[in-house]
XYZ file of C-alpha atoms in Angstrom:
504
model
C -17.332 -12.046 11.162
C -20.007 -14.444 12.358
C -23.639 -13.471 11.872
C -26.603 -14.919 13.696
C -28.960 -16.879 11.445
C -32.659 -16.266 11.812
C -35.782 -16.085 9.687
C -35.204 -14.944 6.138
C -35.916 -11.309 5.427
C -38.661 -10.632 2.941
C -36.626 -7.792 1.463
C -36.457 -7.739 -2.317
C -33.180 -7.804 -4.221
C -31.885 -5.505 -6.944
C -28.809 -6.729 -8.804
C -26.649 -4.004 -10.341
C -24.384 -5.063 -13.212
C -21.757 -2.683 -14.526
C -20.636 -2.452 -18.164
C -18.586 0.731 -18.419
C -15.611 -0.706 -20.294
C -16.768 -3.922 -21.956
C -19.845 -6.034 -22.675
C -18.100 -9.418 -22.969
C -19.211 -10.508 -19.505
C -22.877 -9.541 -19.668
C -24.739 -12.584 -20.942
C -23.039 -14.979 -18.548
C -23.424 -12.589 -15.609
C -27.091 -11.992 -16.352
C -27.766 -15.721 -16.574
C -26.191 -16.220 -13.135
C -27.995 -13.223 -11.627
C -31.418 -14.427 -12.773
C -30.954 -17.551 -10.655
C -30.911 -15.318 -7.572
C -34.596 -14.469 -8.265
C -34.054 -10.701 -8.017
C -36.764 -8.070 -8.108
C -34.828 -6.529 -10.992
C -31.591 -6.577 -12.932
C -30.123 -3.121 -13.432
C -27.494 -2.579 -16.101
C -25.268 0.486 -15.729
C -23.691 0.858 -19.161
C -21.517 3.421 -20.914
C -23.430 5.126 -23.718
C -20.855 4.211 -26.363
C -21.419 0.498 -25.655
C -25.197 0.505 -25.978
C -25.159 -0.662 -29.598
C -23.301 -3.805 -28.557
C -26.204 -5.013 -26.398
C -28.148 -8.005 -27.752
C -31.930 -7.683 -27.633
C -32.096 -10.512 -25.099
C -30.031 -8.447 -22.665
C -32.150 -5.333 -23.231
C -35.329 -7.254 -22.419
C -34.015 -8.644 -19.137
C -32.489 -5.494 -17.650
C -33.317 -1.949 -16.603
C -30.759 0.108 -18.469
C -29.026 3.138 -16.958
C -26.890 5.020 -19.479
C -23.721 6.824 -18.386
C -22.029 9.292 -20.716
C -18.219 9.202 -20.598
C -17.812 7.427 -17.246
C -14.842 8.922 -15.408
C -14.209 6.012 -13.026
C -15.168 2.338 -12.653
C -17.528 3.465 -9.897
C -19.634 5.769 -12.055
C -23.318 4.955 -12.067
C -23.536 3.529 -8.552
C -25.321 6.674 -7.360
C -27.966 6.470 -10.104
C -28.447 2.750 -9.593
C -28.982 3.180 -5.839
C -31.474 6.002 -6.417
C -33.494 4.011 -8.948
C -33.319 0.559 -7.329
C -36.628 -0.927 -6.225
C -35.169 -3.638 -4.006
C -34.412 -3.231 -0.323
C -31.154 -5.130 -0.823
C -28.604 -4.209 -3.510
C -25.994 -6.567 -4.920
C -23.324 -4.630 -6.833
C -21.426 -6.748 -9.369
C -18.233 -5.776 -11.138
C -16.742 -6.543 -14.533
C -13.774 -8.643 -13.463
C -14.980 -12.060 -12.255
C -17.765 -14.603 -12.657
C -19.372 -16.306 -9.667
C -21.732 -19.243 -9.346
C -25.347 -18.636 -8.230
C -24.698 -20.755 -5.138
C -21.644 -18.663 -4.194
C -23.627 -15.425 -4.563
C -26.540 -16.840 -2.550
C -24.164 -17.718 0.285
C -22.563 -14.292 -0.034
C -25.967 -12.648 0.598
C -26.813 -14.807 3.621
C -25.720 -12.243 6.255
C -28.146 -9.662 4.815
C -30.997 -12.077 4.120
C -30.789 -14.158 7.298
C -28.865 -11.971 9.703
C -28.609 -8.354 10.725
C -25.827 -7.231 8.406
C -26.262 -3.994 6.491
C -23.167 -4.409 4.316
C -21.466 -7.570 3.042
C -17.983 -7.274 1.566
C -15.979 -9.930 -0.302
C -12.966 -11.594 1.261
C -10.556 -13.704 -0.777
C -10.634 -17.407 0.031
C -7.762 -19.856 0.287
C -7.937 -20.679 -3.421
C -7.286 -17.106 -4.529
C -5.132 -15.905 -1.634
C -1.726 -16.683 -3.032
C 1.081 -14.769 -4.719
C -0.192 -15.518 -8.215
C -3.611 -14.008 -7.504
C -2.432 -11.300 -5.127
C -3.782 -7.861 -5.982
C -1.269 -5.250 -4.797
C -3.896 -2.512 -4.995
C -5.705 -4.111 -2.036
C -2.806 -2.920 0.140
C -4.518 0.464 0.472
C -7.687 -1.059 1.917
C -5.668 -3.308 4.232
C -3.791 -0.274 5.553
C -6.835 1.969 5.961
C -8.997 -0.702 7.598
C -6.242 -1.089 10.174
C -6.194 2.684 10.738
C -9.995 2.644 11.156
C -9.623 -0.015 13.903
C -11.274 -2.590 11.649
C -8.296 -4.828 10.984
C -10.768 -7.726 10.947
C -11.951 -6.520 7.528
C -8.447 -7.054 6.112
C -8.541 -5.890 2.456
C -12.362 -5.877 2.173
C -13.784 -2.568 0.961
C -16.663 -0.964 -0.921
C -14.113 -0.494 -3.704
C -14.307 -4.238 -4.315
C -17.074 -6.101 -6.063
C -19.327 -7.831 -5.560
C -20.696 -6.275 -2.420
C -24.117 -6.139 -0.852
C -25.704 -3.133 0.824
C -29.155 -2.410 2.226
C -31.293 0.572 1.307
C -31.035 1.647 4.966
C -27.243 1.799 4.685
C -27.503 3.700 1.394
C -29.752 6.265 3.052
C -27.287 6.622 5.927
C -24.448 7.196 3.472
C -26.216 9.335 0.921
C -26.184 8.132 -2.657
C -23.611 10.721 -3.780
C -20.868 8.969 -1.802
C -21.425 5.678 -3.598
C -19.430 6.986 -6.549
C -16.567 7.640 -4.117
C -16.392 4.215 -2.482
C -13.277 4.832 -0.380
C -14.980 7.782 1.305
C -18.204 5.784 1.565
C -16.312 2.914 3.202
C -14.840 5.226 5.813
C -18.252 6.728 6.583
C -19.807 3.266 6.871
C -17.263 2.230 9.477
C -17.926 5.422 11.429
C -21.706 4.904 11.166
C -21.850 1.870 13.424
C -23.813 -0.161 10.862
C -22.970 -3.847 10.858
C -20.363 -4.686 8.218
C -19.410 -8.301 7.642
C -17.177 -10.135 5.218
C -17.867 -13.323 3.342
C -15.364 -15.553 1.594
C -16.189 -15.558 -2.095
C -14.364 -17.648 -4.668
C -14.818 -16.849 -8.388
C -15.606 -19.559 -10.887
C -12.468 -21.324 -12.114
C -11.229 -20.554 -15.588
C -10.546 -17.363 -17.464
C -12.060 -14.142 -16.089
C -13.996 -11.848 -18.418
C -11.812 -10.213 -21.064
C -11.528 -6.561 -20.048
C -8.235 -4.976 -21.146
C -9.613 -1.421 -21.004
C -10.107 -1.708 -17.253
C -7.524 -4.217 -16.065
C -5.008 -4.539 -18.904
C -1.482 -3.340 -18.085
C 2.100 -4.448 -18.266
C 3.549 -5.944 -15.105
C 5.232 -2.687 -14.092
C 2.294 -0.452 -15.050
C -0.870 0.591 -13.299
C -4.162 -0.375 -14.904
C -7.108 1.999 -15.274
C -8.738 0.316 -12.295
C -5.630 0.638 -10.109
C -5.271 4.322 -10.946
C -8.900 4.930 -9.983
C -8.478 3.118 -6.661
C -5.316 5.067 -5.829
C -7.076 8.361 -6.477
C -9.973 7.331 -4.245
C -7.710 6.225 -1.408
C -5.428 9.275 -1.549
C -8.493 11.501 -1.351
C -9.361 9.751 1.914
C -5.806 9.917 3.286
C -5.782 13.661 2.546
C -8.327 14.280 5.316
C -6.226 12.487 7.936
C -3.807 14.421 10.121
C -0.200 14.498 8.910
C 0.702 11.198 10.589
C -2.789 9.838 11.109
C -2.503 10.587 14.810
C 0.408 8.155 15.213
C 3.680 8.790 17.030
C 7.017 9.300 15.314
C 8.910 7.833 18.266
C 10.315 11.125 19.500
C 12.655 11.582 16.565
C 15.074 14.468 16.516
C 14.811 16.000 13.046
C 16.323 19.442 13.464
C 19.836 20.592 14.239
C 21.553 17.331 13.271
C 22.638 18.133 9.731
C 26.145 19.483 9.239
C 26.882 22.475 6.974
C 29.273 20.154 5.196
C 26.178 18.694 3.496
C 26.107 21.745 1.212
C 29.564 21.069 -0.197
C 29.746 19.277 -3.581
C 31.581 15.988 -3.967
C 35.277 16.647 -4.527
C 36.689 15.982 -7.997
C 37.506 12.307 -8.414
C 35.386 11.257 -5.424
C 32.189 10.404 -7.354
C 32.820 6.658 -7.006
C 34.268 6.729 -3.473
C 32.281 5.127 -0.674
C 31.130 6.397 2.710
C 29.368 3.953 5.045
C 26.826 5.361 7.523
C 26.054 3.323 10.680
C 23.654 4.744 13.315
C 24.163 2.934 16.635
C 22.740 2.887 20.141
C 24.009 0.361 22.678
C 25.405 -1.956 20.025
C 28.707 -2.864 21.684
C 28.017 -6.536 21.042
C 27.900 -6.221 17.229
C 29.486 -2.934 16.167
C 33.001 -4.315 15.700
C 31.801 -7.115 13.398
C 29.651 -4.673 11.404
C 32.598 -2.293 10.879
C 34.912 -5.164 9.978
C 32.520 -6.405 7.298
C 31.917 -3.014 5.665
C 35.681 -2.467 5.732
C 36.006 -5.216 3.133
C 34.317 -2.839 0.653
C 37.339 -0.530 0.869
C 35.347 2.567 1.913
C 36.899 6.016 2.048
C 35.328 6.363 5.492
C 33.023 4.665 7.956
C 30.869 7.074 9.975
C 29.235 5.773 13.157
C 26.546 7.999 14.701
C 26.350 6.926 18.341
C 23.306 8.306 20.152
C 21.969 7.806 23.653
C 24.353 4.930 24.346
C 25.261 3.789 27.848
C 27.662 1.036 26.782
C 31.033 0.918 24.988
C 29.710 1.352 21.431
C 31.602 4.614 20.806
C 34.885 3.347 22.240
C 34.788 0.190 20.129
C 33.879 2.128 16.963
C 36.836 4.477 17.452
C 39.128 1.530 18.111
C 38.017 0.070 14.767
C 39.041 3.284 12.977
C 35.545 4.647 12.313
C 34.766 8.351 12.380
C 32.623 8.367 15.493
C 30.139 11.119 16.312
C 28.519 10.932 19.736
C 25.167 12.433 20.765
C 24.363 12.041 24.444
C 20.634 12.111 23.735
C 18.602 9.464 21.939
C 17.953 10.734 18.403
C 15.156 8.296 17.610
C 15.057 5.647 14.930
C 16.551 6.660 11.545
C 17.487 10.204 12.640
C 21.177 9.359 12.720
C 21.116 8.652 9.000
C 20.749 12.309 8.086
C 23.481 13.358 10.503
C 25.892 10.801 9.073
C 25.035 11.606 5.474
C 25.649 15.306 6.005
C 29.180 14.553 7.265
C 30.080 12.129 4.484
C 32.609 13.069 1.824
C 32.166 10.078 -0.495
C 30.168 10.175 -3.705
C 28.224 7.032 -2.730
C 26.648 6.520 0.694
C 25.874 3.032 1.989
C 23.528 2.737 4.979
C 23.584 -0.245 7.322
C 22.398 -0.848 10.874
C 24.647 -1.635 13.805
C 22.633 -4.455 15.362
C 23.239 -7.201 12.794
C 26.029 -8.137 10.419
C 25.495 -8.323 6.649
C 28.288 -10.008 4.659
C 30.282 -7.696 2.397
C 29.339 -9.755 -0.653
C 25.674 -8.882 0.000
C 26.464 -5.196 0.548
C 28.555 -4.719 -2.576
C 25.653 -4.904 -5.115
C 24.138 -1.736 -3.612
C 27.394 0.150 -4.058
C 27.766 -1.284 -7.557
C 24.220 -0.181 -8.437
C 25.088 3.434 -7.631
C 28.366 3.188 -9.515
C 26.395 2.056 -12.557
C 23.892 4.900 -12.471
C 21.306 4.257 -9.754
C 20.623 7.281 -7.583
C 18.987 5.144 -4.906
C 19.624 1.387 -4.666
C 17.040 -0.414 -2.515
C 16.860 -3.837 -0.901
C 14.354 -6.139 -2.614
C 12.726 -8.107 0.222
C 9.794 -9.522 -1.752
C 11.335 -13.000 -1.979
C 11.417 -13.234 1.828
C 7.781 -12.367 2.447
C 6.652 -15.557 4.131
C 3.128 -15.894 5.484
C 3.978 -14.111 8.747
C 5.062 -11.031 6.777
C 2.889 -10.938 3.647
C -0.427 -10.226 5.382
C 0.916 -7.441 7.518
C -0.114 -3.791 7.723
C 3.494 -2.560 7.481
C 4.061 -4.526 4.287
C 0.730 -3.226 2.968
C 1.835 0.356 3.667
C 5.113 -0.161 1.807
C 3.376 -1.591 -1.248
C 0.677 1.090 -1.237
C 3.267 3.871 -1.167
C 5.052 2.534 -4.238
C 1.738 2.221 -6.068
C 0.864 5.828 -5.219
C 4.211 6.841 -6.698
C 3.472 4.899 -9.918
C 6.297 2.489 -9.080
C 4.475 -0.812 -9.048
C 7.761 -2.444 -10.059
C 9.290 -1.646 -6.651
C 6.739 -3.916 -4.933
C 7.604 -3.591 -1.199
C 11.020 -1.997 -1.773
C 11.593 0.633 0.904
C 14.230 2.849 2.483
C 13.007 1.390 5.762
C 15.066 -1.697 5.020
C 18.846 -1.721 5.110
C 21.073 -2.039 3.301
C 20.477 0.708 0.787
C 22.808 3.088 -1.006
C 22.459 6.447 -2.704
C 24.492 8.854 -4.773
C 25.274 11.863 -2.632
C 25.049 14.452 -5.410
C 21.606 13.251 -6.515
C 20.002 13.137 -3.083
C 21.709 16.077 -1.333
C 19.494 18.720 -2.962
C 16.412 17.099 -1.404
C 17.766 17.654 2.115
C 19.392 15.129 4.430
C 16.801 15.694 7.151
C 14.339 13.716 5.008
C 16.261 10.546 5.903
C 14.718 10.659 9.384
C 11.432 9.540 7.750
C 12.439 6.882 5.191
C 9.104 6.553 3.334
C 8.932 10.330 2.919
C 12.538 10.367 1.669
C 11.666 7.670 -0.845
C 8.631 9.618 -2.056
C 10.743 12.762 -2.440
C 13.413 10.871 -4.404
C 10.947 9.332 -6.843
C 8.991 12.543 -7.318
C 12.245 14.386 -8.016
C 12.919 11.985 -10.880
C 15.856 10.161 -9.283
C 16.738 6.733 -10.638
C 15.371 4.459 -7.901
C 15.783 0.699 -8.358
C 16.043 -2.480 -6.327
C 19.661 -3.604 -6.475
C 19.813 -6.889 -4.574
C 18.006 -9.181 -2.138
C 19.066 -9.294 1.504
C 16.902 -11.050 4.083
C 16.929 -8.429 6.814
C 13.627 -9.829 8.153
C 15.462 -12.829 9.577
C 18.525 -10.847 10.693
C 16.953 -7.829 12.366
C 17.107 -7.934 16.143
C 13.767 -8.596 17.815
C 13.038 -6.020 20.513
C 10.118 -6.833 22.793
C 9.461 -3.209 23.739
C 9.148 -2.205 20.064
C 7.765 -5.245 18.299
C 5.252 -6.679 20.774
C 1.898 -5.158 21.700
C -0.595 -6.413 24.243
C -3.344 -4.985 22.079
C -3.428 -3.542 18.576
C -0.242 -2.486 16.807
C 3.249 -2.497 18.270
C 5.037 0.830 18.783
C 7.295 0.024 15.822
C 4.303 -0.606 13.555
C 2.626 2.601 14.771
C 5.702 4.617 13.897
C 6.162 3.024 10.479
C 2.519 3.476 9.506
C 2.687 7.088 10.675
C 5.766 7.504 8.475
C 3.788 6.279 5.489
C 0.863 8.593 6.186
C 3.403 11.425 6.318
C 4.780 10.250 2.961
C 1.293 10.122 1.408
C 0.708 13.701 2.543
C 3.999 14.689 0.926
C 2.766 13.171 -2.341
C -0.585 14.936 -2.105
C 0.989 18.307 -1.319
C 3.781 18.068 -3.900
C 2.081 16.137 -6.642
C 3.527 16.230 -10.152
C 3.040 14.451 -13.440
C 4.910 11.359 -12.254
C 2.315 10.807 -9.537
C -1.125 9.384 -10.140
C -3.368 11.944 -8.511
C -3.820 14.884 -6.216
C -6.517 15.580 -3.653
C -7.198 18.940 -5.272
C -8.001 17.470 -8.692
């Protein structure tokens, strides 16, 4: 966001350096910070690390001791209360920056009217290798706050700059809960800007206690961010005020859904195809799934005014017709409740997926997966990767402690599930795919990504759903609302497999 440049403020600067998990970064960070000519350097340090401080560091900093810090954000309240400067620069423990980069970063506060400056990744660090999945939460919530221009920028990130006036507006207590503080800042009307900030090249500070984790695990920092963000989501309404597209969720599920799989049918296949006005493609879709030798193909025709039902029957599919429009995804639950096979494969009626790309999902369930998802991560080109829907998908998997699933989602067909495993959760959940996915993972089902199918390229583009004159499209609104609903399900039904709970 552009900021007008005027005369430099005479406000003094306090630099706050955190050392709650390690001291390896301190000497280099202090040397850089001194070149900013601050009023003071404040060091927020965990008590158990104090003996590691060299005398040179002690002499150059005001030390604030924290006993047993509970989060990476501990100490921000004390630092803000004790700071003498009118401007605060909060540094983290994860990156080094040049003095020139930090000076430029502070320009909007020193030469403009900004009250808060947040970091934005530049072109050098904005790639897949340096992507930080945890930023998906901030990307999603900024969009919900009508500040999509902030992208992933947040008070959770460091460094950031904030004026004493903004601190007073927030209250210092909130600074140790930066996700809540960020939300309040946006609501306050204070000017928030972002600045591109590139770290120094080379190895970042060594900090395994805070950031160390295996590829599929969540680090201490990621767990802390998830807790902060879920606490904020908990105060939103069930769907964040967003529509669900008029879905029908009640009265669609057959009593047959309560019947167990018949003996010998555990490996048999039922294919579920919801359809509305898909006369152009339904025959080809049924023909392709027929190559998998299914026990049955169930087509749920709803609200159609064309020949979809007639063509489906002609192709030999069990065809169930609803005169009313059920809404997106609602037909899945109806079809699943009628299925007799032990494995259910879900596809859409508006585009054809070759049988050879469908089979791995069936095979995954036959080999022990309870839910076999489509891995779309390889197809996330630039037009998809920086997208609020993709951010919501990634954030949900992180909240479920399934970092390994990346953007894997029941939103994307094809996917397959074992009927016996999922039936006890209730077929009506399938009307809200993210919520169904959350329920499956929290119930301990074996959820994996089975294969890669590029449904981004194949999915039919619908102007009325996918285009918006302003803001989000109706499809994006519905999907984001689905994810908020799923986050609430996590918060309300939290268990040991999930990172946190709002009531903690």
